[in-house]
Amino acid sequence: RALGARAADGGHGVAVGGAPAPAGDWSAVLEALGALEARQAGARAEMGALQRRLEGRADAVAGTRAAHEREVAGLRAAQAAAAVQFERRGRALAASAAQARRLCSRARGSSLRACAAVGQARTDAEAARARLQAADSALDAKCVGQEKLRRRVLELERQLEAQNLLSRQQSVVLDEAASVLREAFYPRTAAAN
């Protein structure tokens, strides 16, 4: 309120109604001014601390930037060394590729000779297979003849078994017929038997 009154009268200590401001209002104004100055001093101190902090951070950023530049320089040097090594390896690979081509040419010749040998072996195998098939056919023919002979023997055995069965049946029938005839012609003998 005191500051508002002072501001309202232009800062001359005269109240709005024309009467002079009481002494208590001036003491309040002075206290408010002291508090304001203390706040300003605290704000200045805080601003100084922030300024020092920013300067410290700027130094840290500058150090980080210098470290980053050193790291980039190191990476460039490593890249240059890697490029030199890559070129050496490229030359070594080219030499190895030439040697591999020579070996491939030799291997191709060996492969052609091996193919010719395989072809000859295949021809020999086909001839052997043909001879084996001929022998197999002859053996099959013998087996067919033996199978026919075996079937004929089985058929004769069945016929013989059938004849034996028929013969047994005929014997039974003849025995029964003899028995009937005996009873018919010799009833007393049959009854005694």
Protein backbone atom coordinates (compact mmCIF):
# COMPACT_ATOMS: atom_id res chain seq x y z
CA ARG A 1 0.00 0.00 0.00
CA ALA A 2 2.80 2.42 0.86
CA LEU A 3 4.45 1.87 -2.51
CA GLY A 4 1.14 2.39 -4.20
CA ALA A 5 0.60 5.67 -2.37
CA ARG A 6 4.12 6.87 -3.19
CA ALA A 7 3.62 6.03 -6.83
CA ALA A 8 0.26 7.75 -6.86
CA ASP A 9 1.65 11.11 -5.62
CA GLY A 10 4.61 11.05 -7.98
CA GLY A 11 7.03 9.99 -5.27
CA HIS A 12 6.83 13.23 -3.16
CA GLY A 13 5.37 11.77 0.02
CA VAL A 14 2.01 13.48 -0.33
CA ALA A 15 -1.12 11.43 0.09
CA VAL A 16 -3.76 11.36 -2.58
CA GLY A 17 -6.07 13.62 -0.54
CA GLY A 18 -3.31 16.31 -0.22
CA ALA A 19 -2.24 15.43 3.34
CA PRO A 20 1.34 14.30 4.06
CA ALA A 21 1.91 10.50 4.36
CA PRO A 22 2.24 9.20 7.91
CA ALA A 23 5.69 8.18 9.18
CA GLY A 24 4.64 4.51 9.46
CA ASP A 25 4.03 4.39 5.72
CA TRP A 26 7.60 5.61 5.05
CA SER A 27 9.09 2.91 7.22
CA ALA A 28 7.06 0.32 5.32
CA VAL A 29 8.31 1.79 2.07
CA LEU A 30 11.90 1.63 3.30
CA GLU A 31 11.45 -1.95 4.43
CA ALA A 32 9.95 -2.83 1.08
CA LEU A 33 12.84 -1.14 -0.68
CA GLY A 34 15.34 -3.03 1.50
CA ALA A 35 13.59 -6.30 0.75
CA LEU A 36 13.58 -5.42 -2.95
CA GLU A 37 17.30 -4.60 -2.88
CA ALA A 38 17.99 -7.86 -1.04
CA ARG A 39 16.02 -9.71 -3.72
CA GLN A 40 17.91 -7.91 -6.42
CA ALA A 41 21.20 -8.81 -4.75
CA GLY A 42 20.08 -12.44 -4.52
CA ALA A 43 19.01 -12.36 -8.16
CA ARG A 44 22.37 -10.84 -9.15
CA ALA A 45 24.17 -13.54 -7.17
CA GLU A 46 22.04 -16.21 -8.84
CA MET A 47 22.67 -14.63 -12.24
CA GLY A 48 26.42 -14.63 -11.50
CA ALA A 49 26.24 -18.29 -10.51
CA LEU A 50 24.30 -19.08 -13.69
CA GLN A 51 26.85 -17.10 -15.71
CA ARG A 52 29.68 -19.07 -14.13
CA ARG A 53 27.81 -22.28 -14.76
CA LEU A 54 27.28 -21.36 -18.38
CA GLU A 55 30.94 -20.47 -18.73
CA GLY A 56 31.83 -23.86 -17.20
CA ARG A 57 29.49 -25.56 -19.61
CA ALA A 58 30.95 -23.59 -22.50
CA ASP A 59 34.40 -24.78 -21.43
CA ALA A 60 33.09 -28.35 -21.20
CA VAL A 61 31.50 -28.02 -24.66
CA ALA A 62 34.75 -26.63 -26.04
CA GLY A 63 36.63 -29.57 -24.47
CA THR A 64 34.11 -32.01 -25.87
CA ARG A 65 34.38 -30.39 -29.30
CA ALA A 66 38.18 -30.62 -29.18
CA ALA A 67 37.93 -34.28 -28.11
CA HIS A 68 35.44 -34.91 -30.93
CA GLU A 69 37.76 -33.28 -33.45
CA ARG A 70 40.65 -35.38 -32.15
CA GLU A 71 38.48 -38.49 -32.45
CA VAL A 72 37.49 -37.53 -36.00
CA ALA A 73 41.15 -36.98 -36.88
CA GLY A 74 41.97 -40.40 -35.40
CA LEU A 75 39.14 -42.01 -37.37
CA ARG A 76 40.37 -40.36 -40.57
CA ALA A 77 43.86 -41.66 -39.93
CA ALA A 78 42.46 -45.14 -39.22
CA GLN A 79 40.40 -44.94 -42.41
CA ALA A 80 43.47 -44.00 -44.42
CA ALA A 81 45.39 -46.91 -42.90
CA ALA A 82 42.46 -49.23 -43.62
CA ALA A 83 42.39 -48.00 -47.23
CA VAL A 84 46.09 -48.79 -47.61
CA GLN A 85 45.56 -52.22 -46.07
CA PHE A 86 42.51 -52.80 -48.29
CA GLU A 87 44.58 -51.97 -51.36
CA ARG A 88 47.27 -54.42 -50.27
CA ARG A 89 44.67 -57.08 -49.69
CA GLY A 90 43.15 -56.32 -53.09
CA ARG A 91 46.49 -56.95 -54.76
CA ALA A 92 46.93 -60.16 -52.77
CA LEU A 93 43.41 -61.28 -53.75
CA ALA A 94 44.15 -60.52 -57.42
CA ALA A 95 47.26 -62.72 -57.21
CA SER A 96 45.24 -65.44 -55.49
CA ALA A 97 42.55 -65.17 -58.19
CA ALA A 98 45.16 -65.62 -60.94
CA GLN A 99 46.54 -68.68 -59.17
CA ALA A 100 42.99 -70.00 -58.71
CA ARG A 101 42.35 -69.57 -62.45
CA ARG A 102 45.47 -71.61 -63.23
CA LEU A 103 44.40 -74.31 -60.80
CA CYS A 104 40.91 -74.24 -62.28
CA SER A 105 42.33 -74.80 -65.75
CA ARG A 106 44.29 -77.79 -64.49
CA ALA A 107 41.25 -79.10 -62.67
CA ARG A 108 39.18 -78.72 -65.85
CA GLY A 109 41.69 -80.89 -67.75
CA SER A 110 41.62 -83.48 -64.98
CA SER A 111 37.84 -83.35 -64.98
CA LEU A 112 37.69 -83.97 -68.73
CA ARG A 113 39.97 -86.97 -68.36
CA ALA A 114 37.87 -88.24 -65.47
CA CYS A 115 34.70 -87.80 -67.57
CA ALA A 116 36.26 -89.84 -70.36
CA ALA A 117 37.18 -92.56 -67.86
CA VAL A 118 33.66 -92.50 -66.44
CA GLY A 119 32.21 -92.82 -69.96
CA GLN A 120 34.41 -95.83 -70.63
CA ALA A 121 33.42 -97.34 -67.28
CA ARG A 122 29.76 -96.72 -68.12
CA THR A 123 30.20 -98.47 -71.49
CA ASP A 124 31.88 -101.42 -69.77
CA ALA A 125 29.10 -101.51 -67.19
CA GLU A 126 26.43 -101.50 -69.91
CA ALA A 127 28.15 -104.43 -71.63
CA ALA A 128 28.39 -106.31 -68.35
CA ARG A 129 24.72 -105.50 -67.65
CA ALA A 130 23.75 -106.88 -71.07
CA ARG A 131 25.67 -110.11 -70.38
CA LEU A 132 24.05 -110.35 -66.94
CA GLN A 133 20.58 -109.83 -68.43
CA ALA A 134 21.23 -112.57 -70.96
CA ALA A 135 22.32 -114.94 -68.20
CA ASP A 136 19.32 -113.87 -66.13
CA SER A 137 16.98 -114.56 -69.05
CA ALA A 138 18.48 -118.03 -69.50
CA LEU A 139 18.10 -118.69 -65.79
CA ASP A 140 14.49 -117.42 -65.94
CA ALA A 141 13.83 -119.83 -68.79
CA LYS A 142 15.23 -122.69 -66.71
CA CYS A 143 13.18 -121.56 -63.76
CA VAL A 144 10.05 -121.43 -65.91
CA GLY A 145 10.69 -125.00 -67.08
CA GLN A 146 11.26 -126.12 -63.51
CA GLU A 147 8.09 -124.32 -62.39
CA LYS A 148 6.08 -126.08 -65.13
CA LEU A 149 7.57 -129.41 -64.08
CA ARG A 150 6.76 -128.70 -60.41
CA ARG A 151 3.16 -127.79 -61.27
CA ARG A 152 2.85 -131.02 -63.32
CA VAL A 153 4.17 -133.08 -60.38
CA LEU A 154 1.68 -131.35 -58.05
CA GLU A 155 -1.13 -132.05 -60.48
CA LEU A 156 -0.15 -135.75 -60.73
CA GLU A 157 0.04 -135.96 -56.94
CA ARG A 158 -3.49 -134.51 -56.68
CA GLN A 159 -4.75 -136.97 -59.28
CA LEU A 160 -3.11 -139.84 -57.41
CA GLU A 161 -4.65 -138.65 -54.14
CA ALA A 162 -8.05 -138.44 -55.83
CA GLN A 163 -7.64 -141.97 -57.20
CA ASN A 164 -6.64 -143.26 -53.75
CA LEU A 165 -9.69 -141.58 -52.24
CA LEU A 166 -11.90 -143.07 -54.94
CA SER A 167 -10.34 -146.47 -54.38
CA ARG A 168 -11.02 -146.25 -50.62
CA GLN A 169 -14.59 -145.17 -51.28
CA GLN A 170 -15.03 -148.08 -53.71
CA SER A 171 -13.66 -150.50 -51.09
CA VAL A 172 -16.17 -149.17 -48.54
CA VAL A 173 -19.02 -149.49 -51.05
CA LEU A 174 -17.91 -153.00 -51.99
CA ASP A 175 -17.73 -153.99 -48.33
CA GLU A 176 -21.22 -152.63 -47.74
CA ALA A 177 -22.52 -154.40 -50.85
CA ALA A 178 -20.96 -157.68 -49.73
CA SER A 179 -22.52 -157.25 -46.33
CA VAL A 180 -25.95 -156.59 -47.87
CA LEU A 181 -25.56 -159.62 -50.15
CA ARG A 182 -24.54 -161.77 -47.22
CA GLU A 183 -27.60 -160.74 -45.29
CA ALA A 184 -29.76 -161.36 -48.28
CA PHE A 185 -28.41 -164.80 -49.12
CA TYR A 186 -27.18 -165.99 -45.77
CA PRO A 187 -29.38 -164.41 -43.11
CA ARG A 188 -28.59 -166.90 -40.35
CA THR A 189 -24.85 -166.52 -40.79
CA ALA A 190 -25.22 -162.76 -40.79
CA ALA A 191 -27.35 -162.89 -37.64
CA ALA A 192 -24.78 -165.11 -35.98
CA ASN A 193 -22.05 -162.71 -37.03
